[in-house]
Structure formats: C-alpha cells, structure tokens
Coordinates of N, CA and C and ligand atoms in Angstrom, one line a residue:
M1 N 164.4 80.1 152.0 CA 164.0 80.6 153.5 C 162.7 81.1 153.6
M2 N 161.9 80.9 154.4 CA 160.7 81.9 154.4 C 160.7 82.8 155.8
K3 N 160.2 84.1 155.4 CA 160.3 84.8 156.4 C 159.0 85.1 157.0
I4 N 158.9 84.8 158.4 CA 157.5 84.8 158.7 C 157.0 86.3 159.7
G5 N 156.7 87.2 159.5 CA 156.4 88.2 160.3 C 155.4 88.3 161.1
V6 N 155.4 88.5 162.6 CA 154.4 88.3 163.5 C 154.3 89.7 164.3
L7 N 153.2 90.3 164.1 CA 152.8 91.6 164.7 C 151.6 91.6 165.5
G8 N 151.4 92.9 166.2 CA 149.9 92.8 166.8 C 150.1 93.8 168.0
P9 N 149.0 94.3 168.8 CA 149.3 94.9 170.1 C 149.8 94.4 171.0
V10 N 150.5 95.1 171.8 CA 151.2 94.8 173.1 C 150.5 93.8 174.0
G11 N 151.1 92.5 174.1 CA 150.5 91.6 175.0 C 149.8 90.8 174.2
S12 N 149.5 90.6 173.0 CA 148.5 90.0 172.5 C 148.9 88.4 172.3
G13 N 150.2 88.1 172.5 CA 150.6 86.6 172.2 C 151.5 86.3 171.3
K14 N 152.3 87.5 170.7 CA 153.3 87.2 169.6 C 154.1 86.2 170.0
T15 N 155.0 86.6 171.2 CA 156.1 85.5 171.5 C 155.5 84.3 171.9
T16 N 154.3 84.3 172.4 CA 153.9 82.8 172.9 C 153.5 82.1 171.6
L17 N 153.1 83.0 170.5 CA 152.6 82.1 169.4 C 154.2 81.5 168.4
I18 N 155.3 82.7 168.7 CA 156.4 82.2 167.9 C 156.8 80.8 168.6
E19 N 157.0 80.9 170.1 CA 157.4 79.8 171.0 C 156.6 78.5 170.4
F20 N 155.4 78.6 170.4 CA 154.7 77.5 170.1 C 155.0 76.9 168.7
L21 N 154.8 77.8 167.5 CA 155.0 77.4 166.1 C 156.7 76.7 166.1
T22 N 157.5 77.5 166.7 CA 158.9 77.0 166.6 C 159.1 75.6 167.2
E23 N 158.5 75.5 168.4 CA 158.6 74.1 168.9 C 157.9 73.0 167.9
Y24 N 156.8 73.3 167.5 CA 156.1 72.5 166.4 C 156.7 72.2 165.5
F25 N 157.4 73.3 164.6 CA 157.9 73.1 163.4 C 159.2 72.1 163.5
V26 N 160.0 72.5 164.8 CA 160.9 71.8 165.0 C 160.8 70.4 165.3
R27 N 160.0 69.8 166.2 CA 159.6 68.6 166.8 C 158.8 67.9 165.7
K28 N 157.8 68.5 165.2 CA 156.6 67.7 164.5 C 157.4 67.6 162.7
F29 N 158.0 68.8 162.4 CA 158.5 69.0 160.8 C 159.9 68.8 160.7
G30 N 160.7 69.0 161.5 CA 162.1 68.9 161.5 C 162.6 69.9 160.9
I31 N 162.2 71.1 160.8 CA 162.4 72.4 160.1 C 163.5 73.1 161.1
S32 N 164.5 73.8 160.6 CA 165.2 74.5 161.5 C 164.5 75.9 161.4
V33 N 164.6 76.5 162.5 CA 164.0 77.7 162.8 C 164.7 78.7 163.5
G34 N 164.7 80.0 162.9 CA 165.4 81.2 163.6 C 164.4 82.2 164.0
I35 N 164.8 83.0 165.1 CA 163.9 84.0 165.6 C 164.6 85.4 165.9
I36 N 163.9 86.5 165.3 CA 164.3 87.8 165.6 C 163.4 88.4 166.7
T37 N 163.5 89.0 167.5 CA 162.6 89.9 168.4 C 162.9 91.4 168.4
N38 N 161.9 91.8 168.2 CA 162.0 93.3 168.4 C 161.5 94.0 169.6
D39 N 162.2 94.4 170.3 CA 161.7 95.1 171.5 C 162.2 96.7 171.6
V40 N 161.3 97.6 172.3 CA 161.7 99.0 172.1 C 162.7 99.4 173.0
V41 N 162.9 99.1 174.2 CA 163.9 99.4 175.3 C 164.7 98.2 175.8
S42 N 164.2 97.0 175.6 CA 164.9 95.8 176.3 C 165.1 94.7 175.5
N43 N 165.8 93.8 175.9 CA 166.0 92.3 175.2 C 165.3 91.4 175.6
Y44 N 164.0 91.8 176.3 CA 163.0 90.9 177.2 C 162.7 89.9 176.6
D45 N 162.1 90.2 175.4 CA 161.5 88.8 174.4 C 162.6 87.9 174.0
A46 N 163.8 88.2 173.8 CA 164.8 87.5 173.2 C 165.4 86.7 174.6
M47 N 165.3 87.2 175.5 CA 165.9 86.5 176.6 C 164.8 85.5 177.1
R48 N 163.9 85.6 176.9 CA 162.7 84.8 177.4 C 162.7 83.4 176.5
V49 N 162.8 83.8 174.9 CA 162.9 82.7 174.0 C 164.1 82.0 174.5
Y50 N 165.3 82.7 174.7 CA 166.4 82.1 174.7 C 166.5 81.1 176.0
E51 N 165.7 81.6 177.2 CA 165.7 80.6 178.2 C 164.8 79.5 178.1
N52 N 163.6 79.8 177.3 CA 162.6 78.9 177.1 C 163.0 77.6 175.9
L53 N 163.6 78.2 174.8 CA 163.7 77.2 173.7 C 165.1 76.9 173.6
V54 N 166.1 77.8 173.9 CA 167.4 77.4 173.8 C 168.0 76.3 175.1
I55 N 167.8 77.1 176.4 CA 168.3 76.6 177.3 C 167.3 75.5 178.1
R56 N 166.1 75.5 178.2 CA 165.0 74.7 179.1 C 164.8 73.5 178.1
K57 N 164.1 73.8 176.9 CA 164.0 72.8 175.8 C 164.8 72.3 175.0
K58 N 165.8 73.1 174.9 CA 167.0 72.6 173.8 C 166.3 72.3 172.5
I59 N 165.6 73.2 172.0 CA 164.9 73.0 170.6 C 165.5 73.6 169.6
I60 N 166.1 74.9 169.6 CA 167.0 75.5 168.9 C 168.4 75.9 169.6
P61 N 169.6 76.1 168.5 CA 170.6 76.5 169.2 C 170.6 78.0 169.4
K62 N 171.7 78.4 170.2 CA 171.7 79.9 170.7 C 171.8 81.1 169.5
E63 N 172.5 80.3 168.7 CA 173.0 81.2 167.2 C 171.8 81.5 166.6
N64 N 170.6 80.8 166.8 CA 169.2 81.0 166.2 C 168.3 82.1 166.6
V65 N 168.9 82.6 167.6 CA 168.0 83.7 168.5 C 168.6 85.2 168.3
V66 N 168.1 86.1 167.8 CA 168.6 87.6 167.7 C 167.6 88.5 168.3
G67 N 168.0 89.2 169.3 CA 167.3 90.3 169.9 C 167.7 91.8 169.6
L68 N 166.6 92.5 169.2 CA 166.9 93.8 168.7 C 166.4 95.0 169.5
V69 N 167.2 95.9 170.1 CA 166.5 96.8 170.8 C 166.3 97.9 169.7
T70 N 165.2 98.4 169.2 CA 165.2 99.3 168.4 C 164.9 100.8 168.6
G71 N 164.5 100.8 170.1 CA 165.0 102.4 170.5 C 164.0 103.3 170.3
G72 N 163.0 102.9 169.2 CA 161.9 104.0 168.6 C 160.7 103.3 168.4
C73 N 160.0 104.0 167.5 CA 158.5 103.6 166.9 C 158.7 102.0 166.4
P74 N 158.3 101.0 167.0 CA 158.4 99.7 166.4 C 157.6 99.7 165.0
H75 N 156.9 100.1 164.6 CA 156.4 100.4 163.3 C 157.5 100.7 162.5
T76 N 158.2 102.0 162.8 CA 159.3 102.1 161.8 C 160.5 101.0 161.5
A77 N 160.5 100.3 162.6 CA 161.7 99.3 162.4 C 161.3 98.1 161.5
I78 N 160.2 98.1 161.4 CA 159.8 96.8 160.4 C 158.9 97.2 159.0
R79 N 159.0 98.6 159.1 CA 158.4 99.1 157.6 C 159.3 100.2 157.0
E80 N 159.2 101.3 157.4 CA 159.8 102.7 156.8 C 161.3 102.5 157.0
D81 N 161.9 101.9 158.0 CA 163.3 101.8 157.9 C 164.0 100.4 158.3
P82 N 163.6 99.1 157.6 CA 164.0 98.2 158.3 C 165.4 97.5 158.3
S83 N 166.2 98.3 158.1 CA 167.8 98.2 157.9 C 168.3 97.5 159.1
M84 N 167.8 97.7 160.3 CA 168.3 97.1 161.4 C 168.2 95.6 161.6
N85 N 166.8 95.3 161.0 CA 166.2 93.8 160.9 C 166.8 93.1 160.0
L86 N 166.9 94.0 158.8 CA 167.9 93.2 157.4 C 169.2 92.6 157.9
R87 N 169.7 93.8 158.8 CA 171.2 93.3 159.2 C 171.1 91.9 159.9
A88 N 170.1 92.1 160.8 CA 170.0 91.0 161.8 C 169.8 89.4 161.3
L89 N 168.7 89.7 160.1 CA 168.6 88.8 159.3 C 169.7 88.2 158.5
E90 N 170.5 89.0 158.0 CA 171.7 88.8 157.3 C 172.7 87.9 158.4
K91 N 173.0 88.6 159.4 CA 174.0 87.9 160.3 C 173.3 86.5 160.8
L92 N 171.9 86.6 160.9 CA 171.7 85.3 161.4 C 171.8 84.2 160.4
T93 N 171.5 84.5 159.4 CA 171.5 83.4 158.3 C 172.9 83.2 157.7
R94 N 174.0 84.2 158.2 CA 175.4 83.8 158.0 C 175.9 82.8 158.8
R95 N 175.3 82.7 160.1 CA 176.0 82.1 161.0 C 175.2 80.7 161.4
T96 N 174.1 80.5 160.8 CA 173.4 79.2 160.7 C 172.3 79.3 159.6
K97 N 172.0 77.9 159.4 CA 171.4 77.4 158.3 C 169.8 77.4 158.9
V98 N 168.9 78.1 158.5 CA 167.2 78.3 158.6 C 166.5 78.0 157.8
E99 N 165.4 77.6 157.9 CA 164.4 77.3 156.7 C 163.2 78.3 156.9
V100 N 163.2 78.5 158.4 CA 162.0 79.6 158.7 C 162.6 80.5 159.6
V101 N 162.3 82.0 159.5 CA 162.8 82.9 160.5 C 161.4 83.7 160.7
F102 N 161.3 83.6 162.2 CA 160.3 84.3 162.6 C 160.9 85.7 163.2
I103 N 160.1 86.9 162.6 CA 160.6 88.1 162.9 C 159.5 89.0 163.9
E104 N 159.5 88.9 165.2 CA 158.5 89.6 166.1 C 158.7 91.3 166.1
S105 N 157.7 91.7 165.5 CA 157.6 93.4 166.0 C 157.4 93.6 167.6
G106 N 157.8 94.7 167.8 CA 157.5 95.3 168.9 C 156.1 95.7 168.9
G107 N 155.3 95.3 170.2 CA 154.0 95.4 170.3 C 153.8 96.8 169.8
D108 N 152.5 96.7 168.7 CA 152.6 98.1 168.0 C 150.8 98.0 167.8
N109 N 150.5 99.3 166.8 CA 149.2 99.5 166.7 C 148.4 98.8 165.4
V110 N 147.2 99.0 165.2 CA 146.3 98.3 164.2 C 146.8 98.7 162.8
M111 N 147.8 99.7 162.4 CA 148.1 100.1 161.2 C 149.5 99.5 160.7
S112 N 150.0 98.9 161.7 CA 151.2 98.4 161.6 C 151.6 97.4 160.4
T113 N 152.3 97.2 159.6 CA 152.5 96.2 158.6 C 154.0 96.2 158.4
F114 N 154.3 94.8 157.8 CA 155.8 94.7 157.4 C 156.2 95.3 156.2
S115 N 157.6 95.7 156.0 CA 158.1 95.9 154.6 C 158.0 94.3 154.0
S116 N 157.9 94.4 152.6 CA 157.9 93.2 152.0 C 159.5 92.7 151.9
L117 N 160.3 93.6 152.1 CA 161.6 93.3 152.0 C 162.0 92.2 153.3
L118 N 161.3 92.6 154.6 CA 161.5 91.6 155.7 C 160.7 90.6 155.9
A119 N 159.5 90.5 155.2 CA 158.6 89.4 155.4 C 158.0 88.8 154.3
D120 N 157.9 87.4 154.3 CA 157.3 86.6 152.8 C 155.8 86.5 153.3
Y121 N 155.7 86.5 154.5 CA 154.2 86.2 154.9 C 154.3 86.9 156.5
T122 N 152.7 87.3 156.5 CA 152.6 88.2 157.8 C 151.4 87.4 158.6
I123 N 151.7 87.5 160.0 CA 150.8 86.9 161.0 C 150.3 88.0 162.2
Y124 N 149.0 88.7 161.9 CA 148.5 89.6 163.0 C 148.1 89.0 164.1
V125 N 148.4 89.0 165.4 CA 147.6 88.5 166.4 C 147.1 89.6 167.3
L126 N 145.9 89.3 167.4 CA 144.8 90.1 168.4 C 144.4 89.3 169.3
D127 N 143.9 89.6 170.3 CA 143.5 88.9 171.5 C 142.2 89.4 172.1
T128 N 141.5 88.6 172.8 CA 140.0 88.7 173.0 C 140.1 89.9 174.3
S129 N 140.9 90.2 174.9 CA 141.0 90.6 176.4 C 140.9 92.2 176.3
A130 N 140.7 92.4 175.2 CA 140.1 94.1 174.9 C 138.8 94.0 174.4
G131 N 138.1 93.0 174.4 CA 136.9 93.0 174.1 C 136.8 92.5 172.4
D132 N 135.4 92.8 171.7 CA 135.0 92.2 170.5 C 135.4 93.4 169.6
K133 N 135.8 94.7 169.9 CA 135.4 95.8 168.9 C 136.8 95.6 167.8
Y134 N 137.8 94.9 168.1 CA 138.4 94.6 166.8 C 138.4 93.1 166.6
P135 N 138.4 92.6 165.3 CA 138.6 93.3 164.0 C 137.7 94.3 163.2
G136 N 136.3 94.6 163.9 CA 135.4 95.3 163.3 C 136.1 96.7 162.8
K137 N 136.9 97.3 163.8 CA 137.4 98.5 163.8 C 138.3 98.9 162.5
G138 N 138.9 97.9 162.1 CA 139.8 97.6 161.0 C 141.3 98.2 161.4
G139 N 141.7 98.5 160.2 CA 143.2 99.0 160.3 C 144.2 97.9 159.4
L140 N 145.3 98.5 158.7 CA 145.7 98.0 157.7 C 146.4 96.3 158.3
G141 N 147.0 96.5 159.4 CA 147.5 95.3 159.9 C 146.5 94.3 159.9
I142 N 145.5 94.5 160.4 CA 144.2 93.4 160.5 C 143.7 93.0 159.3
S143 N 143.6 93.9 158.3 CA 143.2 93.8 156.9 C 143.8 93.1 156.0
E144 N 145.1 93.4 156.0 CA 146.1 93.1 155.2 C 147.2 91.8 155.4
S145 N 147.3 91.4 156.5 CA 147.9 90.4 157.1 C 147.4 89.3 156.3
D146 N 148.7 88.2 156.2 CA 148.2 87.1 155.6 C 147.2 86.0 156.3
L147 N 147.5 86.1 157.7 CA 146.8 85.5 158.7 C 146.6 86.1 159.6
L148 N 145.2 86.3 160.2 CA 144.9 86.9 161.6 C 144.5 85.7 162.5
V149 N 145.4 86.0 163.8 CA 145.3 84.8 164.6 C 144.4 85.8 165.9
I150 N 143.5 85.1 166.5 CA 142.6 85.8 167.3 C 142.8 84.9 168.6
N151 N 143.6 85.4 169.4 CA 144.1 84.5 170.6 C 143.3 85.0 171.8
K152 N 143.7 83.9 172.8 CA 143.0 84.1 174.1 C 141.4 83.8 174.3
I153 N 141.1 83.0 173.3 CA 139.6 82.7 173.4 C 139.1 82.1 174.8
D154 N 140.1 81.6 175.5 CA 139.8 81.1 177.1 C 139.3 82.3 177.8
L155 N 139.6 83.7 177.6 CA 139.3 84.9 178.2 C 138.0 85.4 178.0
A156 N 137.5 85.1 176.7 CA 136.3 85.8 175.9 C 135.2 85.9 177.0
P157 N 134.9 84.7 177.8 CA 133.7 85.2 178.7 C 133.7 86.1 179.7
Y158 N 135.1 86.2 180.1 CA 135.4 87.2 181.1 C 135.4 88.6 180.8
V159 N 135.2 88.8 179.4 CA 135.3 90.2 179.1 C 134.0 90.5 178.2
G160 N 133.4 89.5 177.9 CA 131.9 89.6 177.3 C 132.4 89.9 175.7
A161 N 133.5 89.2 175.2 CA 133.9 89.3 173.9 C 133.0 88.2 173.1
D162 N 132.2 88.9 172.1 CA 131.6 87.7 171.2 C 132.2 87.3 169.9
L163 N 132.6 86.2 170.2 CA 133.6 85.4 169.1 C 132.9 85.5 167.6
E164 N 131.6 85.3 167.5 CA 130.8 85.3 166.3 C 130.9 86.5 165.7
K165 N 130.5 87.7 166.7 CA 130.9 88.9 166.0 C 132.4 89.2 165.4
M166 N 133.3 88.5 166.2 CA 134.7 89.0 165.7 C 135.0 88.1 164.4
R167 N 134.2 87.1 164.3 CA 134.3 86.1 163.3 C 133.7 86.9 162.0
N168 N 132.5 87.5 162.2 CA 131.8 88.0 161.2 C 132.6 89.5 160.7
D169 N 133.1 90.1 161.8 CA 133.7 91.4 161.3 C 135.0 91.1 160.5
A170 N 135.9 90.1 161.0 CA 137.0 89.6 160.4 C 136.7 89.1 158.7
E171 N 135.8 88.6 158.7 CA 135.5 88.1 157.3 C 135.2 89.4 156.5
K172 N 134.5 90.5 156.9 CA 134.1 91.7 156.1 C 135.4 92.4 155.7
V173 N 136.4 92.7 156.8 CA 137.6 93.6 156.4 C 138.7 92.7 156.1
R174 N 138.7 91.2 155.8 CA 139.7 90.7 155.3 C 139.6 90.0 154.0
K175 N 138.3 90.1 153.4 CA 138.1 89.8 152.1 C 138.6 88.4 151.5
G176 N 138.2 87.5 152.4 CA 138.7 85.9 152.2 C 139.9 85.4 152.7
K177 N 140.8 86.3 153.4 CA 141.7 85.9 154.0 C 141.8 85.3 155.3
P178 N 142.5 84.2 155.5 CA 142.1 83.5 156.7 C 142.1 84.4 158.0
T179 N 141.0 83.6 159.0 CA 141.3 84.1 160.5 C 141.4 82.8 161.1
V180 N 141.9 82.6 162.2 CA 141.8 81.5 163.2 C 141.6 82.0 164.7
F181 N 140.7 81.2 165.3 CA 140.7 81.6 166.7 C 141.5 80.4 167.6
V182 N 142.0 80.9 168.4 CA 142.6 79.7 169.3 C 143.2 80.5 170.8
S183 N 143.5 79.5 171.7 CA 143.8 79.9 172.9 C 145.1 79.2 172.7
L184 N 146.2 80.1 173.2 CA 147.7 79.4 173.0 C 148.1 79.0 174.5
K185 N 147.1 79.1 175.4 CA 147.1 78.5 176.8 C 146.7 77.3 176.8
T186 N 145.4 76.8 176.2 CA 144.7 75.7 176.5 C 144.8 74.7 175.4
G187 N 145.5 75.3 174.0 CA 145.5 74.6 172.6 C 144.4 74.6 171.8
E188 N 143.1 75.1 172.5 CA 141.8 75.3 171.4 C 142.2 75.9 170.2
G189 N 141.7 75.2 169.1 CA 141.7 76.2 167.8 C 143.2 75.9 166.9
V190 N 144.3 75.3 167.8 CA 145.7 75.2 167.3 C 145.8 74.4 166.0
D191 N 144.9 73.4 165.9 CA 145.1 72.5 164.5 C 144.7 73.3 163.3
S192 N 143.8 74.1 163.4 CA 143.5 74.9 162.0 C 144.8 75.8 161.8
L193 N 145.2 76.4 162.9 CA 146.5 77.2 162.7 C 147.7 76.7 162.2
I194 N 148.0 75.4 162.3 CA 148.9 74.7 162.0 C 148.6 74.1 160.4
N195 N 147.4 73.7 160.4 CA 147.0 73.5 158.9 C 147.0 74.5 158.0
I196 N 146.9 75.6 158.1 CA 147.0 76.8 157.3 C 148.5 77.1 157.3
L197 N 149.6 76.8 158.1 CA 150.5 77.1 157.8 C 151.7 75.9 157.4
R198 N 151.1 74.6 157.6 CA 151.4 73.6 156.7 C 151.3 74.0 155.2
E199 N 150.2 74.4 154.7 CA 150.2 74.4 153.5 C 151.0 75.7 152.8
E200 N 151.3 76.6 153.8 CA 152.1 77.8 153.4 C 153.6 77.4 153.2
L201 N 154.0 76.3 154.0 CA 155.4 75.7 154.0 C 155.4 74.8 152.8
A202 N 154.5 74.2 152.2 CA 154.6 73.4 151.3 C 154.5 74.2 150.0
I203 N 153.8 75.3 150.0 CA 153.9 76.2 149.0 C 155.3 76.8 148.6
E204 N 156.1 77.1 149.7 CA 157.3 77.7 149.8 C 158.3 76.4 149.5
G205 N 157.8 75.2 149.5 CA 158.7 74.2 149.2 C 159.7 73.8 150.4
I206 N 159.2 73.9 151.5 CA 159.8 73.8 152.8 C 159.3 72.6 153.4
L207 N 158.1 72.2 152.9 CA 157.5 70.9 153.8 C 156.8 70.4 152.4
R208 N 156.8 69.0 152.4 CA 156.0 68.2 151.5 C 154.8 67.7 152.5
I209 N 153.4 67.7 151.6 CA 152.7 67.4 152.0 C 151.6 66.2 151.1
Ligands
GTP301 N1 144.7 83.2 179.3 C1 145.7 83.4 178.0 N2 147.0 84.2 178.4 C2 147.6 83.8 177.2 C3 147.3 83.2 175.9 N3 148.4 83.5 175.0 C4 149.6 84.4 175.8 N4 148.8 84.4 176.8 C5 149.3 85.2 178.1 O1 149.7 86.6 177.5 C6 150.8 87.3 178.0 C7 151.3 87.9 177.0 O2 151.9 87.0 175.8 P1 153.0 87.5 175.0 O3 153.4 86.3 174.2 O4 154.3 87.9 175.8 O5 152.6 88.7 174.3 P2 153.6 89.7 173.0 O6 152.3 90.1 172.2 O7 154.5 88.9 172.7 O8 153.6 90.7 174.0 P3 154.7 92.2 173.7 O9 156.0 91.7 172.9 O10 155.1 92.9 175.0 O11 153.9 92.8 172.7 C8 151.7 86.5 178.7 O12 151.3 86.6 180.1 C9 151.1 84.8 178.3 O13 151.1 83.7 179.1 C10 146.2 82.7 176.0 O14 145.7 82.0 175.1 N5 145.3 82.8 176.9
MG302 MG1 156.5 89.6 173.0

C-alpha cells in the first residue's frame, strides 16, 4: 500500500486533486483507493468526497473515506503527533483493502510536512491565485515534497502570475525534484502529473508499465 500525503495552503486545490487522481486511478488503472481528509473544525472535505465519489460517481465504496476533525493546528496532526491519522489509517485498512491511500492535510503554511510514518510520498499543492511569489520564497513543504503541483494556471493571467518565474524558482529551491503546472479545472498539464505518478506506482509495485 502506498500512502500519498497531499498538503498546501488553504484552497490551493488539494481535495480537487485527490478527487481527480482517485477517479483516474480507479477508472484507468483499476487500483483501489482510500481517502483520509483532515479538517480543523468540520468534516467538510470528507462530505464533499463522499457525495462526489461515493454517491454521485460511485467510484469508491463508503468505507474508503474517512474524515478527521483535528481541532487544532493542521501541521501538528500530520507531523508532530500523527497518532489520530495513524489510527484512521489502521481503521481504514482493517475494513477495506486499498492499494493507495490519499491523506489530505488541513490547509496549512509553507513549512508544513508529513511525518514519514504517515506518508510514503508527498505532494505539495500551490496555486497561482496568490501570484508568483511562491515557490521562490521557499518553505520546507515546497522544497522537500516529492512532487510540487502548481495548480490553477488558468487563473495566472488574471493575477499577473508569471509561470516562467515560478518554474525557475521551483527548480532552484527543489534541487531536481519534479514540479508540474496544471489546471484541474481545464485539464491542462494533467498528463505530466499522471506520468510522474504512474512511475511512482510502478516503483511501489502497484502498477506495471
Ligand atoms: N479556476 C480554477 N479553480 C480551481 C482549480 N482547482 C481547484 N479549483 C477551485 O478552487 C477551490 C478550492 O479547491 P479545493 O480543492 O477545495 O482546495 P483545498 O486545497 O482542498 O482547500 P482546503 O481543504 O479548504 O484547504 C474550489 O472552488 C475548486 O473548484 C483550477 O485549476 N482552476
Ligand atoms: Mg480540501
């Protein structure tokens, strides 16, 4: 089983990314997927995933979705004290057989990272709507994550975000680790995202390529 941690600022597109990848993995690769969402004060994301992927699209069974209300700093729940998430993971894998589990962190700051107990692979999701200052400003999550996804490139022209600058800055801070530019709304760039993840799934022995 591969545990994929998804983190990044509030509203950057973490849940949208997980929904997209889950649908793709299930439909195109025939892989079984579980999802754990972390929200600080509500079960909002878990309810949304449940309504979209379980009820409407019938892509995953309801046992495959767990929503956690962490009640405190989202950062703490995935790194300093991941016990709540580890318990959720144990519960999920006891009641259903999954090959990939996505764990979404509550929207957090650029220094957030996952404990290696909780995630085998981490995806940091930024978006262009806050302009192009990140990834140049750095931050552990941005520099250390296995994959940096810069989402909402469809919005870049409206906020004057220079994608070339973001690409150069990402290359500098990430020292060779991959960055992809996507719009989860229009589908632009998702092929490179899928190609990278397909290789990772093959390395884990989940997929043959
Ligand atoms: N224009 C545009 N909107 C997007 C894109 N991806 C996601 N959104 C929208 O951005 C909003 C936030 O997306 P979410 O997936 O909920 O973001 P999140 O990171 O999970 O948010 P939190 O869990 O609250 O931190 C939603 O209204 C999405 O429909 C994109 O590529 N382009
Ligand atoms: Mg979310």
